[in-house]
mmCIF file of C-alpha atoms in Angstrom:
data_model
loop_
_atom_site.group_PDB
_atom_site.id
_atom_site.type_symbol
_atom_site.label_atom_id
_atom_site.label_comp_id
_atom_site.label_asym_id
_atom_site.label_seq_id
_atom_site.Cartn_x
_atom_site.Cartn_y
_atom_site.Cartn_z
ATOM 1 C CA MET A 105 -7.213 3.943 -17.293
ATOM 2 C CA SER A 106 -6.436 6.867 -15.745
ATOM 3 C CA GLU A 107 -3.085 7.101 -14.186
ATOM 4 C CA THR A 108 -4.272 8.068 -10.556
ATOM 5 C CA THR A 109 -7.719 7.246 -10.357
ATOM 6 C CA GLY A 110 -7.715 4.056 -12.131
ATOM 7 C CA LEU A 111 -5.547 2.847 -9.238
ATOM 8 C CA ARG A 112 -7.565 3.347 -6.405
ATOM 9 C CA ALA A 113 -9.944 0.579 -4.999
ATOM 10 C CA ASP A 114 -13.578 1.675 -6.647
ATOM 11 C CA CYS A 115 -16.142 -1.326 -4.376
ATOM 12 C CA THR A 116 -19.276 0.403 -6.319
ATOM 13 C CA ARG A 117 -17.909 -0.847 -9.577
ATOM 14 C CA CYS A 118 -16.494 -4.283 -8.467
ATOM 15 C CA VAL A 119 -18.285 -7.641 -7.434
ATOM 16 C CA GLY A 120 -16.275 -8.153 -3.935
ATOM 17 C CA LEU A 121 -13.387 -9.940 -5.345
ATOM 18 C CA CYS A 122 -11.035 -9.305 -2.224
ATOM 19 C CA CYS A 123 -13.959 -10.369 0.056
ATOM 20 C CA VAL A 124 -14.180 -13.933 -1.646
ATOM 21 C CA ALA A 125 -10.916 -14.967 -3.964
ATOM 22 C CA PRO A 126 -8.101 -14.438 -0.735
ATOM 23 C CA ALA A 127 -8.084 -16.887 2.355
ATOM 24 C CA PHE A 128 -7.741 -15.371 5.696
ATOM 25 C CA THR A 129 -6.586 -16.625 8.068
ATOM 26 C CA ALA A 130 -7.989 -16.491 12.173
ATOM 27 C CA SER A 131 -5.370 -13.858 13.868
ATOM 28 C CA ALA A 132 -5.580 -10.197 14.868
ATOM 29 C CA ASP A 133 -6.417 -9.095 11.505
ATOM 30 C CA PHE A 134 -9.299 -11.239 10.738
ATOM 31 C CA ALA A 135 -11.748 -12.594 13.142
ATOM 32 C CA HIS A 136 -11.868 -15.958 11.917
ATOM 33 C CA ASP A 137 -10.979 -18.455 9.075
ATOM 34 C CA LYS A 138 -12.031 -18.075 5.244
ATOM 35 C CA PRO A 139 -11.044 -20.349 2.787
ATOM 36 C CA ALA A 140 -10.104 -19.287 -0.801
ATOM 37 C CA GLY A 141 -13.209 -18.763 -2.935
ATOM 38 C CA ARG A 142 -15.673 -18.635 -0.038
ATOM 39 C CA PRO A 143 -17.526 -15.303 0.347
ATOM 40 C CA CYS A 144 -16.995 -13.686 4.016
ATOM 41 C CA PRO A 145 -19.787 -14.395 5.779
ATOM 42 C CA ARG A 146 -20.105 -10.305 6.308
ATOM 43 C CA LEU A 147 -20.590 -9.983 2.552
ATOM 44 C CA GLY A 148 -23.835 -8.993 1.162
ATOM 45 C CA ALA A 149 -25.557 -9.852 -2.493
ATOM 46 C CA ASP A 150 -24.826 -6.664 -3.197
ATOM 47 C CA SER A 151 -21.276 -7.382 -3.090
ATOM 48 C CA ARG A 152 -21.223 -4.807 -0.140
ATOM 49 C CA CYS A 153 -19.610 -5.539 3.783
ATOM 50 C CA GLY A 154 -22.512 -5.551 5.852
ATOM 51 C CA ILE A 155 -19.575 -4.242 8.644
ATOM 52 C CA HIS A 156 -17.969 -1.386 6.665
ATOM 53 C CA ASP A 157 -18.059 0.943 9.280
ATOM 54 C CA GLU A 158 -17.225 -1.262 12.165
ATOM 55 C CA LEU A 159 -14.519 -3.265 10.686
ATOM 56 C CA ARG A 160 -11.657 -2.589 13.252
ATOM 57 C CA GLU A 161 -14.655 -2.812 16.005
ATOM 58 C CA ARG A 162 -15.617 -6.130 14.682
ATOM 59 C CA GLY A 163 -11.931 -7.737 14.245
ATOM 60 C CA TYR A 164 -11.208 -7.227 10.977
ATOM 61 C CA PRO A 165 -8.344 -4.708 10.515
ATOM 62 C CA GLY A 166 -6.713 -6.402 7.761
ATOM 63 C CA CYS A 167 -9.695 -5.685 5.347
ATOM 64 C CA VAL A 168 -9.282 -2.052 6.576
ATOM 65 C CA VAL A 169 -5.689 -1.958 5.330
ATOM 66 C CA PHE A 170 -6.277 -4.082 1.900
ATOM 67 C CA ASP A 171 -5.768 -2.353 -1.198
ATOM 68 C CA CYS A 172 -6.245 -3.842 -4.422
ATOM 69 C CA PHE A 173 -5.380 -0.506 -6.261
ATOM 70 C CA GLY A 174 -7.937 -0.827 -8.473
ATOM 71 C CA ALA A 175 -7.553 -4.344 -9.901
ATOM 72 C CA GLY A 176 -11.403 -5.069 -8.151
ATOM 73 C CA GLN A 177 -12.909 -2.730 -10.595
ATOM 74 C CA ARG A 178 -10.791 -3.709 -13.737
ATOM 75 C CA VAL A 179 -11.324 -7.281 -13.492
ATOM 76 C CA SER A 180 -15.487 -6.786 -12.736
ATOM 77 C CA GLN A 181 -15.886 -4.218 -15.278
ATOM 78 C CA VAL A 182 -13.269 -5.212 -18.430
ATOM 79 C CA THR A 183 -11.776 -8.307 -18.002
ATOM 80 C CA TYR A 184 -15.356 -9.934 -17.000
ATOM 81 C CA PRO A 185 -17.721 -6.971 -18.057
ATOM 82 C CA GLY A 186 -21.040 -7.471 -17.027
ATOM 83 C CA ARG A 187 -20.696 -11.032 -15.382
ATOM 84 C CA ASP A 188 -20.493 -12.211 -11.298
ATOM 85 C CA TRP A 189 -18.550 -15.010 -10.202
ATOM 86 C CA ARG A 190 -22.296 -16.064 -8.414
ATOM 87 C CA ASP A 191 -23.226 -16.849 -11.693
ATOM 88 C CA ASP A 192 -21.642 -20.162 -12.350
ATOM 89 C CA PRO A 193 -18.118 -22.070 -10.773
ATOM 90 C CA THR A 194 -16.318 -21.493 -14.219
ATOM 91 C CA THR A 195 -16.829 -17.923 -13.830
ATOM 92 C CA ALA A 196 -16.132 -17.365 -10.455
ATOM 93 C CA ALA A 197 -12.897 -19.469 -11.119
ATOM 94 C CA GLY A 198 -11.818 -17.391 -13.876
ATOM 95 C CA MET A 199 -12.542 -13.797 -11.902
ATOM 96 C CA PHE A 200 -10.860 -15.356 -8.937
ATOM 97 C CA ALA A 201 -7.367 -16.097 -11.135
ATOM 98 C CA ALA A 202 -7.274 -12.979 -12.906
ATOM 99 C CA PHE A 203 -7.842 -11.001 -9.569
ATOM 100 C CA ALA A 204 -4.775 -13.086 -8.076
ATOM 101 C CA VAL A 205 -2.858 -11.640 -11.097
ATOM 102 C CA ALA A 206 -4.189 -8.475 -11.963
ATOM 103 C CA ARG A 207 -3.910 -7.136 -7.822
ATOM 104 C CA PRO A 208 -0.102 -7.501 -7.542
ATOM 105 C CA LEU A 209 -0.044 -6.155 -11.726
ATOM 106 C CA HIS A 210 -1.950 -2.807 -10.270
ATOM 107 C CA GLU A 211 0.637 -2.409 -7.354
ATOM 108 C CA LEU A 212 3.236 -2.304 -9.445
ATOM 109 C CA LEU A 213 1.516 0.561 -12.033
ATOM 110 C CA TRP A 214 1.002 2.517 -8.768
ATOM 111 C CA TYR A 215 4.896 2.330 -7.788
ATOM 112 C CA LEU A 216 5.568 2.871 -11.574
ATOM 113 C CA THR A 217 3.435 6.118 -11.581
ATOM 114 C CA GLU A 218 4.636 7.243 -7.731
ATOM 115 C CA ALA A 219 8.243 6.835 -9.964
ATOM 116 C CA MET A 220 7.701 8.663 -12.638
ATOM 117 C CA ALA A 221 6.614 11.477 -10.579
ATOM 118 C CA LEU A 222 9.480 11.761 -8.852
ATOM 119 C CA THR A 223 11.679 11.118 -11.920
ATOM 120 C CA PRO A 224 12.058 14.321 -14.232
ATOM 121 C CA HIS A 225 12.469 13.755 -17.591
ATOM 122 C CA GLY A 226 15.086 11.940 -19.125
ATOM 123 C CA PRO A 227 16.110 8.342 -20.065
ATOM 124 C CA LEU A 228 14.991 6.739 -16.508
ATOM 125 C CA ARG A 229 11.760 8.690 -17.032
ATOM 126 C CA ASP A 230 11.419 7.146 -20.408
ATOM 127 C CA GLN A 231 12.017 3.371 -18.903
ATOM 128 C CA LEU A 232 9.904 3.768 -16.069
ATOM 129 C CA ARG A 233 7.286 4.930 -18.727
ATOM 130 C CA ALA A 234 7.568 1.875 -20.760
ATOM 131 C CA ALA A 235 7.448 -0.257 -17.990
ATOM 132 C CA ARG A 236 4.311 1.425 -16.687
ATOM 133 C CA ASP A 237 2.783 0.936 -20.543
ATOM 134 C CA THR A 238 3.977 -2.785 -20.507
ATOM 135 C CA THR A 239 2.444 -3.447 -17.018
ATOM 136 C CA ASP A 240 -0.892 -1.747 -18.175
ATOM 137 C CA THR A 241 -1.150 -3.769 -21.152
ATOM 138 C CA LEU A 242 -0.129 -7.185 -19.023
ATOM 139 C CA ALA A 243 -3.409 -6.093 -16.628
ATOM 140 C CA ALA A 244 -5.726 -5.437 -19.602
ATOM 141 C CA GLY A 245 -5.272 -8.785 -21.004
ATOM 142 C CA THR A 246 -7.758 -11.555 -21.492
ATOM 143 C CA PRO A 247 -8.228 -14.100 -18.914
ATOM 144 C CA GLY A 248 -6.333 -16.587 -20.534
ATOM 145 C CA GLU A 249 -3.229 -14.408 -20.985
ATOM 146 C CA LEU A 250 -3.533 -13.288 -17.234
ATOM 147 C CA ALA A 251 -3.179 -16.586 -16.630
ATOM 148 C CA SER A 252 -0.073 -17.020 -18.661
ATOM 149 C CA VAL A 253 1.709 -13.900 -16.871
ATOM 150 C CA ASP A 254 4.487 -14.598 -14.876
ATOM 151 C CA VAL A 255 4.217 -11.780 -11.951
ATOM 152 C CA ASP A 256 7.196 -12.427 -10.042
ATOM 153 C CA ALA A 257 9.711 -12.673 -13.136
ATOM 154 C CA HIS A 258 7.609 -9.156 -14.183
ATOM 155 C CA ARG A 259 8.683 -7.772 -10.785
ATOM 156 C CA GLY A 260 11.610 -8.345 -11.257
ATOM 157 C CA ARG A 261 12.648 -6.355 -14.704
ATOM 158 C CA VAL A 262 10.734 -3.466 -12.654
ATOM 159 C CA ASN A 263 12.008 -2.972 -9.615
ATOM 160 C CA PRO A 264 15.058 -2.299 -10.640
ATOM 161 C CA LEU A 265 13.852 0.897 -12.248
ATOM 162 C CA LEU A 266 11.704 1.835 -9.319
ATOM 163 C CA ALA A 267 15.373 1.792 -7.269
ATOM 164 C CA ALA A 268 16.911 3.633 -9.501
ATOM 165 C CA ALA A 269 14.429 6.399 -9.315
ATOM 166 C CA SER A 270 14.247 5.910 -5.388
ATOM 167 C CA GLU A 271 18.066 6.528 -5.394
ATOM 168 C CA ALA A 272 17.842 9.907 -7.769
ATOM 169 C CA ALA A 273 15.242 11.149 -5.352
ATOM 170 C CA ARG A 274 16.810 10.222 -1.904
ATOM 171 C CA ALA A 275 20.541 11.808 -3.831
ATOM 172 C CA GLY A 276 22.294 13.712 -1.272
ATOM 173 C CA THR A 277 20.477 13.169 1.725
ATOM 174 C CA GLY A 278 23.188 10.599 3.482
ATOM 175 C CA GLY A 279 20.281 8.567 4.029
ATOM 176 C CA ALA A 280 21.433 5.108 5.957
ATOM 177 C CA ASP A 281 20.662 1.955 3.608
ATOM 178 C CA ARG A 282 18.029 -0.351 5.961
ATOM 179 C CA ARG A 283 16.547 -2.185 3.527
ATOM 180 C CA GLY A 284 14.487 -5.282 4.952
ATOM 181 C CA ALA A 285 15.997 -4.587 8.135
ATOM 182 C CA MET A 286 14.077 -6.070 11.271
ATOM 183 C CA LEU A 287 12.826 -3.414 13.207
ATOM 184 C CA LEU A 288 10.107 -4.336 15.400
ATOM 185 C CA GLY A 289 8.980 -2.655 18.452
ATOM 186 C CA ALA A 290 12.058 -0.661 17.727
ATOM 187 C CA ASN A 291 12.491 2.621 19.642
ATOM 188 C CA LEU A 292 13.135 5.081 16.987
ATOM 189 C CA ARG A 293 11.475 8.352 18.695
ATOM 190 C CA GLY A 294 13.043 11.395 17.558
ATOM 191 C CA ALA A 295 15.405 9.327 15.014
ATOM 192 C CA ASP A 296 16.769 11.239 12.097
ATOM 193 C CA LEU A 297 15.886 8.617 8.560
ATOM 194 C CA THR A 298 15.757 11.497 6.511
ATOM 195 C CA GLY A 299 16.556 9.783 2.845
ATOM 196 C CA ALA A 300 16.557 6.447 4.468
ATOM 197 C CA ASN A 301 16.178 3.508 2.363
ATOM 198 C CA LEU A 302 13.443 1.420 4.345
ATOM 199 C CA ARG A 303 12.262 -1.169 1.786
ATOM 200 C CA GLY A 304 10.893 -4.093 2.826
ATOM 201 C CA ALA A 305 11.561 -3.108 6.004
ATOM 202 C CA CYS A 306 9.732 -4.536 9.298
ATOM 203 C CA LEU A 307 8.605 -1.618 11.694
ATOM 204 C CA VAL A 308 5.677 -3.139 13.721
ATOM 205 C CA GLY A 309 5.118 -1.293 16.976
ATOM 206 C CA ALA A 310 8.107 0.660 16.161
ATOM 207 C CA ASP A 311 8.234 3.849 18.204
ATOM 208 C CA LEU A 312 8.094 6.351 15.545
ATOM 209 C CA ARG A 313 7.158 9.892 17.663
ATOM 210 C CA GLY A 314 8.792 12.868 16.214
ATOM 211 C CA ALA A 315 10.981 11.055 14.006
ATOM 212 C CA ASP A 316 12.341 12.581 10.273
ATOM 213 C CA LEU A 317 11.036 10.412 7.682
ATOM 214 C CA ARG A 318 11.098 12.970 4.895
ATOM 215 C CA ARG A 319 12.140 11.849 1.222
ATOM 216 C CA ALA A 320 12.649 7.986 3.146
ATOM 217 C CA ASP A 321 11.865 5.297 1.041
ATOM 218 C CA VAL A 322 8.992 2.956 2.808
ATOM 219 C CA THR A 323 7.793 0.751 -0.274
ATOM 220 C CA GLY A 324 6.619 -2.641 1.288
ATOM 221 C CA VAL A 325 7.446 -1.150 4.718
ATOM 222 C CA ASP A 326 5.407 -3.042 7.544
ATOM 223 C CA LEU A 327 3.804 -0.147 9.319
ATOM 224 C CA ARG A 328 1.561 -2.256 11.566
ATOM 225 C CA GLY A 329 0.875 -0.676 14.661
ATOM 226 C CA ALA A 330 3.615 1.786 14.170
ATOM 227 C CA ASP A 331 3.557 5.102 16.407
ATOM 228 C CA LEU A 332 3.730 7.920 14.064
ATOM 229 C CA ARG A 333 2.851 11.074 15.822
ATOM 230 C CA GLY A 334 4.131 13.943 15.374
ATOM 231 C CA ALA A 335 6.510 12.600 12.773
ATOM 232 C CA ASP A 336 7.231 13.863 9.553
ATOM 233 C CA LEU A 337 6.001 12.102 6.135
ATOM 234 C CA SER A 338 5.416 15.158 4.318
ATOM 235 C CA SER A 339 7.707 14.121 1.631
ATOM 236 C CA THR A 340 8.169 10.090 2.399
ATOM 237 C CA LEU A 341 8.798 8.563 -1.088
ATOM 238 C CA PHE A 342 6.360 5.484 -2.056
ATOM 239 C CA LEU A 343 4.261 5.791 1.264
ATOM 240 C CA HIS A 344 0.669 4.579 0.757
ATOM 241 C CA GLN A 345 -2.986 5.072 2.046
ATOM 242 C CA SER A 346 -3.032 1.526 3.414
ATOM 243 C CA GLN A 347 0.113 1.728 5.510
ATOM 244 C CA LEU A 348 -1.110 4.791 7.274
ATOM 245 C CA GLU A 349 -4.204 2.935 8.230
ATOM 246 C CA ALA A 350 -2.395 0.070 10.092
ATOM 247 C CA ALA A 351 -0.394 2.596 11.496
ATOM 248 C CA ARG A 352 -1.557 4.820 14.663
ATOM 249 C CA GLY A 353 -0.905 8.733 14.238
ATOM 250 C CA ASP A 354 -2.602 12.186 15.454
ATOM 251 C CA ARG A 355 -3.060 15.579 13.669
ATOM 252 C CA HIS A 356 0.654 16.440 14.436
ATOM 253 C CA THR A 357 1.910 13.779 12.175
ATOM 254 C CA ALA A 358 2.862 15.782 8.929
ATOM 255 C CA LEU A 359 1.323 13.765 5.576
ATOM 256 C CA PRO A 360 2.022 14.472 1.577
ATOM 257 C CA ALA A 361 -1.249 16.369 0.526
ATOM 258 C CA ARG A 362 -2.162 13.217 -1.269
ATOM 259 C CA LEU A 363 -2.888 11.144 1.457
ATOM 260 C CA ARG A 364 -5.448 11.533 4.718
ATOM 261 C CA HIS A 365 -5.255 11.137 7.974
ATOM 262 C CA PRO A 366 -6.851 8.284 8.910
ATOM 263 C CA GLY A 367 -10.245 8.218 10.931
ATOM 264 C CA HIS A 368 -9.022 5.402 13.768
ATOM 265 C CA TRP A 369 -5.777 8.363 14.713
ATOM 266 C CA THR A 370 -9.004 10.883 15.391
ATOM 267 C CA GLY A 371 -8.392 11.422 19.516
ATOM 268 C CA LEU A 372 -4.720 10.540 19.624
ATOM 269 C CA THR A 373 -2.913 13.560 20.818
ATOM 270 C CA LEU A 374 0.369 13.856 21.391
ATOM 271 C CA THR A 375 1.273 16.887 23.048
ATOM 272 C CA PRO A 376 3.547 19.192 20.972
ATOM 273 C CA THR A 377 6.890 19.982 22.060
ATOM 274 C CA ARG A 378 9.590 22.154 20.771
ATOM 275 C CA ARG A 379 12.229 20.000 18.796
ATOM 276 C CA LEU A 380 15.463 21.090 19.239
ATOM 277 C CA GLY A 381 16.972 19.513 15.992
ATOM 278 C CA ALA A 382 17.135 16.127 14.929
ATOM 279 C CA PRO A 383 19.987 13.778 15.944
ATOM 280 C CA GLY A 384 22.707 13.897 13.458
ATOM 281 C CA ARG A 385 23.176 12.003 10.654
ATOM 282 C CA GLY A 386 26.017 9.910 11.827
ATOM 283 C CA ARG A 387 24.067 8.655 14.804
ATOM 284 C CA ARG A 388 22.386 5.896 15.029
ATOM 285 C CA PRO A 389 19.059 6.016 16.178
ATOM 286 C CA ARG A 390 18.088 4.567 19.772
ATOM 287 C CA ARG A 391 16.807 0.809 19.434
#
């Protein structure tokens, strides 16, 4: 498995597992209820979404921001090579169960790969590589082996390494510790969040216009509806494309080179203003 391309969803090599295996609940993210194991009515016989280019407009923004991190094609092409969930109920149940385990393992693989890129050669990098190799071995298991994986326990062993890599990458920034903070709709416009630990924070609908998020750790941060116009995320740690897809932004939002400005940001403009300096590190951001 490539360290990068194998962790990107490739729907052309998947049998539509994310459109069948999970359950959907009618909400702002999904237009209707869908029980687990039942195909979405928008899924075609070719395993392609019939409204892929109109998902937001048709009430499926949750589909736009979902990412399997490459688990879909792995289960389709490796775990069950040449087989399709449509073939028989036994195949379907096995594929769905395998996908439910492979997907979080692939997410961990993505984080471990990112952490290795941040970490210089040394003991911590060696530990991260070993954890990544172990995780990859688990994800490459047979259907029976995948069924026996305790994902939560494995995540518990990996997370301290990811936290250590984050701390090393943020060393010297003096960033605030806001792990798990409830910042729903918070006014953080222009805030200095350089090097902040935001792991697991809720920033749904937060105003982050012009905020400085360089070297901030946004692992698992919920950015749905957050306003990132003019924000600096050029060196934000563990920032994933799906988080950007869930947020709002414009052409003035600075992103890492590996990420792209989502298409739905087009037309959102922020009149450039001359920043006279970010708030001091000892100053609390506005709420």
